[in-house]
Amino acid sequence: MTEAMLGFIGLGNMGGPMAVNLAAAGNALICYDASGTAERAPDGAQHASSAAEVAEKAAIVFLCLPDGPIANKVAGELMAAPARIVEVVVDNTTSGANEARATHDMLAETGIAYADAPVSGGASGARAGTLAMMVATSDALYTRLEPLLLPMAKNARHVGREPGQGMAMKLLNNFLSGMAMAATSEAIAFGARQGLDMATIIDTVSVSSGTNTAITDKFPKRILSESFDSGFATRLMTKDLQLYVDSCKQLDAPRRLSETLLEQVWGQMLVDMPASDFTEIYPFTLTRDK
Ligand code: NAD
């Protein structure tokens, strides 16, 4: 199914290739990115000069922005567009659950529906259309959206009906991913001290009980090769973990490991290597965690 014209705002490492896949599925798109739309939009898409212009030409608008405050601000710009036709906002940003609820409630005041729909799978998954997408919205809206989501996210899941539940699913996933990266870095540093070869460790652990996504994906593809090019910034990993820990505190949920991971690993790495890719956790671990 295609909708008349879809909007896409935020064409970065994730939003750029997601918009390409949405267009490739036969959907007409109007796009906007504050850093320059023309060089980031898919071929054939219309270029808007503001979020408001997108709101005036598209009934369904996707957001893939750096964080919750920016997504909330852009949602406000959509709402305020004088001749808006937008009726649904699909938020692919990783915001916190609270931020998603705030954006949902703000949009609801003007009758615009909201689905939180953060993604997992990295820039390579975004290019391949194989992302996981964690969607929280009503059954009726999910049914309408699903044909649009699947070309971007083969692994879309309708995880809940309450705003913020998609974000909560994403944050708990990224806590696990961040822990796997940190723990695997420490384990491989130990192995190296014992004279074990990194490629051998990866090959062996990947078929053993310690396997995880760091060992099956990030280490073989981005760290062993020293390319450090996952496209997921340390700044974004730290933002996600901070949101997770903040939510745990708010709900008095267990957080011993996540708090330690934030304070002693990712938070420190952000201070030492503010512009790094998150796969640089291994060199960070070697130099910092002695
Ligand atoms: P990015 O920084 O590469 O892209 C964000 C884009 O938003 C940029 O092109 C920027 O110019 C644009 N932008 C910022 N403010 C804007 C505004 N006010 N109006 C219009 N455009 C604006 O970030 P990314 O890596 O694509 O991540 C986007 C979201 O997806 C983040 O919330 C991130 O946590 C999440 N995410 C990222 C990955 C990854 O591997 N990169 C994986 C899963 C989820």
Coordinates of C-alpha atoms and ligand atoms in Angstrom, one line a residue:
M1 CA 0.0 0.0 0.0
T2 CA 1.2 3.5 -0.7
E3 CA 0.0 6.8 0.8
A4 CA -0.3 9.9 -1.4
M5 CA 2.8 11.7 -0.1
L6 CA 5.0 10.8 2.9
G7 CA 7.2 13.1 4.8
F8 CA 10.7 12.3 6.1
I9 CA 12.6 14.6 8.4
G10 CA 16.2 13.8 9.6
L11 CA 18.3 12.2 6.8
G12 CA 21.4 11.2 8.8
N13 CA 23.2 7.8 9.1
M14 CA 19.8 6.1 9.8
G15 CA 17.1 8.4 8.3
G16 CA 19.0 8.8 5.0
P17 CA 19.0 5.1 4.0
M18 CA 15.5 4.5 5.6
A19 CA 14.1 7.2 3.3
V20 CA 15.8 5.6 0.3
N21 CA 14.1 2.3 1.1
L22 CA 10.7 4.0 1.6
A23 CA 11.0 5.7 -1.8
A24 CA 12.2 2.5 -3.4
A25 CA 9.0 0.8 -2.3
G26 CA 7.1 3.2 -4.5
N27 CA 6.2 5.9 -2.1
A28 CA 6.3 9.6 -3.1
L29 CA 8.4 11.5 -0.5
I30 CA 9.0 15.0 0.7
C31 CA 12.1 15.3 2.8
Y32 CA 13.8 17.8 5.1
D33 CA 17.1 17.9 6.9
A34 CA 18.4 21.0 8.8
S35 CA 22.0 20.3 7.6
G36 CA 21.0 20.2 3.9
T37 CA 18.2 18.3 2.3
A38 CA 19.4 18.2 -1.4
E39 CA 22.6 16.2 -0.6
R40 CA 20.8 13.8 1.7
A41 CA 17.4 13.1 0.2
P42 CA 16.7 10.0 -2.0
D43 CA 16.6 10.5 -5.8
G44 CA 13.2 11.6 -6.9
A45 CA 12.1 13.0 -3.5
Q46 CA 10.8 16.5 -3.2
H47 CA 13.0 18.8 -1.0
A48 CA 11.3 20.9 1.6
S49 CA 12.8 24.1 3.1
S50 CA 11.4 23.5 6.6
A51 CA 9.5 21.0 8.7
A52 CA 6.4 23.2 8.3
E53 CA 6.5 22.6 4.5
V54 CA 6.6 18.9 5.1
A55 CA 3.5 19.2 7.3
E56 CA 1.7 21.0 4.6
K57 CA 2.3 18.3 1.9
A58 CA 2.3 15.0 3.7
A59 CA -0.3 13.2 5.8
I60 CA 2.2 10.8 7.4
V61 CA 5.6 12.2 8.6
F62 CA 8.5 10.2 9.8
L63 CA 11.1 11.7 12.2
C64 CA 14.7 10.3 12.5
L65 CA 16.4 13.0 14.6
P66 CA 19.3 13.0 17.1
D67 CA 17.3 13.0 20.3
G68 CA 13.9 13.5 22.1
P69 CA 14.1 17.2 22.6
I70 CA 14.8 17.8 18.9
A71 CA 12.0 15.4 17.9
N72 CA 9.6 17.2 20.2
K73 CA 10.7 20.6 18.8
V74 CA 10.2 19.4 15.2
A75 CA 6.8 17.9 16.1
G76 CA 5.9 21.4 17.4
E77 CA 6.9 22.9 14.1
L78 CA 4.7 20.4 12.3
M79 CA 1.7 21.2 14.5
A80 CA 2.2 24.9 14.0
A81 CA 2.3 24.8 10.2
P82 CA -0.5 27.1 9.1
A83 CA -1.8 24.9 6.2
R84 CA -0.9 21.5 7.7
I85 CA -2.4 18.3 6.4
V86 CA -0.3 16.0 8.6
E87 CA -2.4 13.5 10.6
V88 CA 0.2 11.0 11.8
V89 CA 3.8 11.4 13.1
V90 CA 6.0 8.3 13.2
D91 CA 8.9 8.9 15.5
N92 CA 12.0 6.7 14.6
T93 CA 14.2 8.8 16.9
T94 CA 15.5 7.1 20.0
S95 CA 13.9 9.4 22.6
G96 CA 13.1 8.4 26.2
A97 CA 9.7 7.0 27.1
N98 CA 8.9 10.3 28.9
E99 CA 9.8 12.3 25.8
A100 CA 7.7 10.1 23.6
R101 CA 4.7 10.5 25.9
A102 CA 5.2 14.3 25.9
T103 CA 5.3 14.5 22.1
H104 CA 2.2 12.2 21.9
D105 CA 0.3 14.3 24.3
M106 CA 1.3 17.6 22.6
L107 CA 0.3 16.3 19.1
A108 CA -3.0 14.8 20.5
E109 CA -4.1 18.4 21.4
T110 CA -4.4 19.1 17.7
G111 CA -5.7 15.7 16.7
I112 CA -2.4 14.4 15.2
A113 CA -1.7 10.7 16.0
Y114 CA 1.7 9.6 17.2
A115 CA 3.6 6.3 17.0
D116 CA 6.9 5.8 18.7
A117 CA 8.9 3.5 16.4
P118 CA 12.7 3.5 17.3
V119 CA 14.9 1.2 15.3
S120 CA 17.8 -1.1 15.9
G121 CA 20.3 -2.7 13.4
G122 CA 22.7 0.2 12.6
A123 CA 23.4 2.0 9.4
S124 CA 24.1 -1.3 7.6
G125 CA 20.7 -2.6 8.7
A126 CA 19.1 0.7 7.6
R127 CA 20.7 0.3 4.1
A128 CA 19.6 -3.3 3.8
G129 CA 16.0 -2.7 5.1
T130 CA 16.5 -5.3 7.8
L131 CA 16.1 -3.0 10.8
A132 CA 14.2 -4.0 13.9
M133 CA 11.5 -1.4 14.6
M134 CA 9.7 -1.3 18.0
V135 CA 6.4 0.3 17.4
A136 CA 3.9 1.5 20.1
T137 CA 0.5 2.7 18.8
S138 CA -3.1 1.6 18.4
D139 CA -3.9 -1.6 16.6
A140 CA -5.7 0.4 13.8
L141 CA -2.7 2.8 13.2
Y142 CA -0.2 -0.1 13.3
T143 CA -2.3 -1.9 10.6
R144 CA -2.2 1.3 8.4
L145 CA 1.5 1.9 8.9
E146 CA 2.9 -1.6 8.7
P147 CA 3.1 -1.7 4.8
L148 CA 5.1 1.5 5.0
L149 CA 7.4 0.3 7.8
L150 CA 8.4 -3.1 6.3
P151 CA 10.5 -1.8 3.4
M152 CA 12.6 0.0 6.0
A153 CA 12.4 -2.5 8.8
K154 CA 11.8 -6.2 7.9
N155 CA 11.8 -6.9 11.6
A156 CA 9.1 -4.4 12.6
R157 CA 7.2 -5.4 15.8
H158 CA 4.1 -3.9 17.3
V159 CA 5.3 -4.0 20.9
G160 CA 2.5 -2.1 22.7
R161 CA -0.4 0.3 22.5
E162 CA 0.8 2.9 25.0
P163 CA 3.0 5.9 23.9
G164 CA 6.6 5.4 25.1
Q165 CA 6.5 1.6 25.1
G166 CA 8.5 1.4 21.8
M167 CA 11.1 3.7 23.3
A168 CA 11.3 1.6 26.5
M169 CA 11.9 -1.5 24.3
K170 CA 14.6 0.3 22.4
L171 CA 16.3 1.6 25.6
L172 CA 16.4 -1.9 27.2
N173 CA 17.8 -3.3 24.0
N174 CA 20.6 -0.7 23.9
F175 CA 21.5 -1.3 27.5
L176 CA 22.1 -4.9 26.5
S177 CA 24.0 -3.9 23.4
G178 CA 26.2 -1.4 25.3
M179 CA 26.9 -4.0 28.0
A180 CA 27.8 -6.6 25.3
M181 CA 30.3 -4.2 23.7
A182 CA 31.9 -3.2 27.1
A183 CA 32.0 -6.8 28.4
T184 CA 33.4 -8.2 25.2
S185 CA 36.1 -5.5 25.0
E186 CA 37.2 -6.5 28.5
A187 CA 37.2 -10.2 27.7
I188 CA 39.1 -9.8 24.5
A189 CA 41.7 -7.5 26.2
F190 CA 42.1 -10.3 28.8
G191 CA 42.5 -12.9 26.0
A192 CA 45.1 -10.7 24.3
R193 CA 47.2 -10.6 27.5
Q194 CA 47.1 -14.4 27.5
G195 CA 48.5 -14.4 24.0
L196 CA 45.3 -15.3 22.3
D197 CA 44.6 -14.0 18.8
M198 CA 41.5 -11.7 18.4
A199 CA 40.2 -13.6 15.3
T200 CA 40.5 -16.9 17.2
I201 CA 38.6 -15.5 20.2
I202 CA 35.8 -14.2 18.0
D203 CA 35.5 -17.4 16.1
T204 CA 35.5 -19.6 19.3
V205 CA 33.2 -17.5 21.5
S206 CA 30.7 -17.0 18.6
V207 CA 30.0 -20.8 18.9
S208 CA 30.2 -20.9 22.7
S209 CA 28.0 -19.7 25.5
G210 CA 29.5 -16.2 25.7
T211 CA 28.2 -15.2 22.3
N212 CA 26.5 -11.9 21.8
T213 CA 26.0 -9.2 19.1
A214 CA 29.4 -7.7 19.8
I215 CA 31.2 -11.0 19.1
T216 CA 29.1 -11.9 16.1
D217 CA 28.8 -8.5 14.4
K218 CA 30.8 -5.5 15.7
F219 CA 34.1 -7.2 16.6
P220 CA 34.5 -9.2 13.3
K221 CA 33.2 -6.5 11.0
R222 CA 34.3 -3.2 12.6
I223 CA 37.0 -3.8 15.3
L224 CA 39.1 -6.6 14.0
S225 CA 39.5 -4.6 10.7
E226 CA 40.1 -1.4 12.7
S227 CA 37.5 0.4 10.5
F228 CA 35.5 1.5 13.5
D229 CA 32.7 2.6 11.1
S230 CA 29.4 1.2 12.5
G231 CA 27.8 4.7 12.1
F232 CA 26.6 4.7 15.7
A233 CA 28.2 7.5 17.6
T234 CA 29.4 7.1 21.2
R235 CA 27.4 10.3 21.9
L236 CA 24.2 8.4 20.9
M237 CA 25.1 5.2 22.9
T238 CA 25.7 7.4 26.0
K239 CA 22.5 9.3 25.4
D240 CA 20.5 6.1 25.2
L241 CA 22.0 4.6 28.4
Q242 CA 21.5 7.9 30.3
L243 CA 17.8 7.7 29.3
Y244 CA 17.6 4.1 30.4
V245 CA 19.2 4.8 33.8
D246 CA 17.0 7.9 34.3
S247 CA 13.9 5.8 33.6
C248 CA 15.1 3.1 36.0
K249 CA 15.5 5.6 38.7
Q250 CA 12.1 7.1 38.1
L251 CA 10.5 3.7 38.3
D252 CA 12.8 2.4 41.0
A253 CA 13.8 -0.5 38.7
P254 CA 17.0 -2.5 39.2
R255 CA 20.0 -0.6 37.8
R256 CA 23.2 -1.8 39.4
L257 CA 24.8 -2.9 36.1
S258 CA 23.4 -0.1 33.9
E259 CA 24.5 2.7 36.3
T260 CA 28.0 1.3 36.5
L261 CA 28.1 0.9 32.7
L262 CA 27.1 4.5 32.2
E263 CA 29.3 6.1 34.8
Q264 CA 32.5 4.0 34.4
V265 CA 32.4 3.1 30.7
W266 CA 30.3 5.0 28.2
G267 CA 30.2 8.3 30.1
Q268 CA 34.0 8.2 30.5
M269 CA 34.5 7.3 26.8
L270 CA 32.3 10.2 25.8
V271 CA 34.6 12.6 27.8
D272 CA 37.8 11.1 26.4
M273 CA 36.7 10.4 22.8
P274 CA 33.7 12.7 22.2
A275 CA 33.5 12.3 18.4
S276 CA 34.1 8.5 18.3
D277 CA 32.2 5.7 16.8
F278 CA 30.9 3.4 19.5
T279 CA 33.0 0.5 18.2
E280 CA 36.1 2.4 19.4
I281 CA 35.2 1.0 22.8
Y282 CA 37.9 -1.6 22.3
P283 CA 40.8 0.8 22.0
F284 CA 39.2 2.9 24.8
T285 CA 39.2 -0.2 27.0
L286 CA 42.8 -1.0 26.2
T287 CA 44.1 2.5 27.1
R288 CA 41.7 3.5 29.9
D289 CA 40.6 0.4 31.8
K290 CA 43.8 -0.7 33.3
Ligands
NAD1 P1 22.6 11.5 12.7 O1 23.1 12.6 13.6 O2 23.4 10.9 11.7 O3 21.3 12.1 11.9 C1 20.4 13.0 12.4 C2 20.0 14.0 11.3 O4 19.0 14.9 11.8 C3 21.1 14.9 10.8 O5 21.3 14.7 9.4 C4 20.7 16.3 11.2 O6 21.1 17.3 10.3 C5 19.2 16.2 11.3 N1 18.6 17.2 12.1 C6 19.0 17.6 13.4 N2 18.2 18.5 13.9 C7 17.2 18.7 12.9 C8 16.1 19.6 12.8 N3 15.7 20.4 13.8 N4 15.3 19.5 11.7 C9 15.7 18.7 10.7 N5 16.7 17.9 10.7 C10 17.5 17.9 11.8 O7 21.9 10.5 13.7 P2 21.6 8.9 13.3 O8 22.8 8.1 13.6 O9 20.9 8.9 12.0 O10 20.5 8.6 14.5 C11 19.2 9.1 14.4 C12 18.4 8.5 15.6 O11 18.4 7.1 15.4 C13 19.0 8.8 16.9 O12 18.0 9.0 17.9 C14 19.8 7.5 17.3 O13 19.9 7.3 18.7 C15 19.0 6.5 16.6 N6 19.7 5.3 16.2 C16 20.9 5.4 15.6 C17 21.5 4.2 15.1 C18 22.9 4.2 14.4 O14 23.5 3.1 14.3 N7 23.4 5.4 14.0 C19 20.9 2.9 15.3 C20 19.7 2.9 15.9 C21 19.1 4.1 16.4

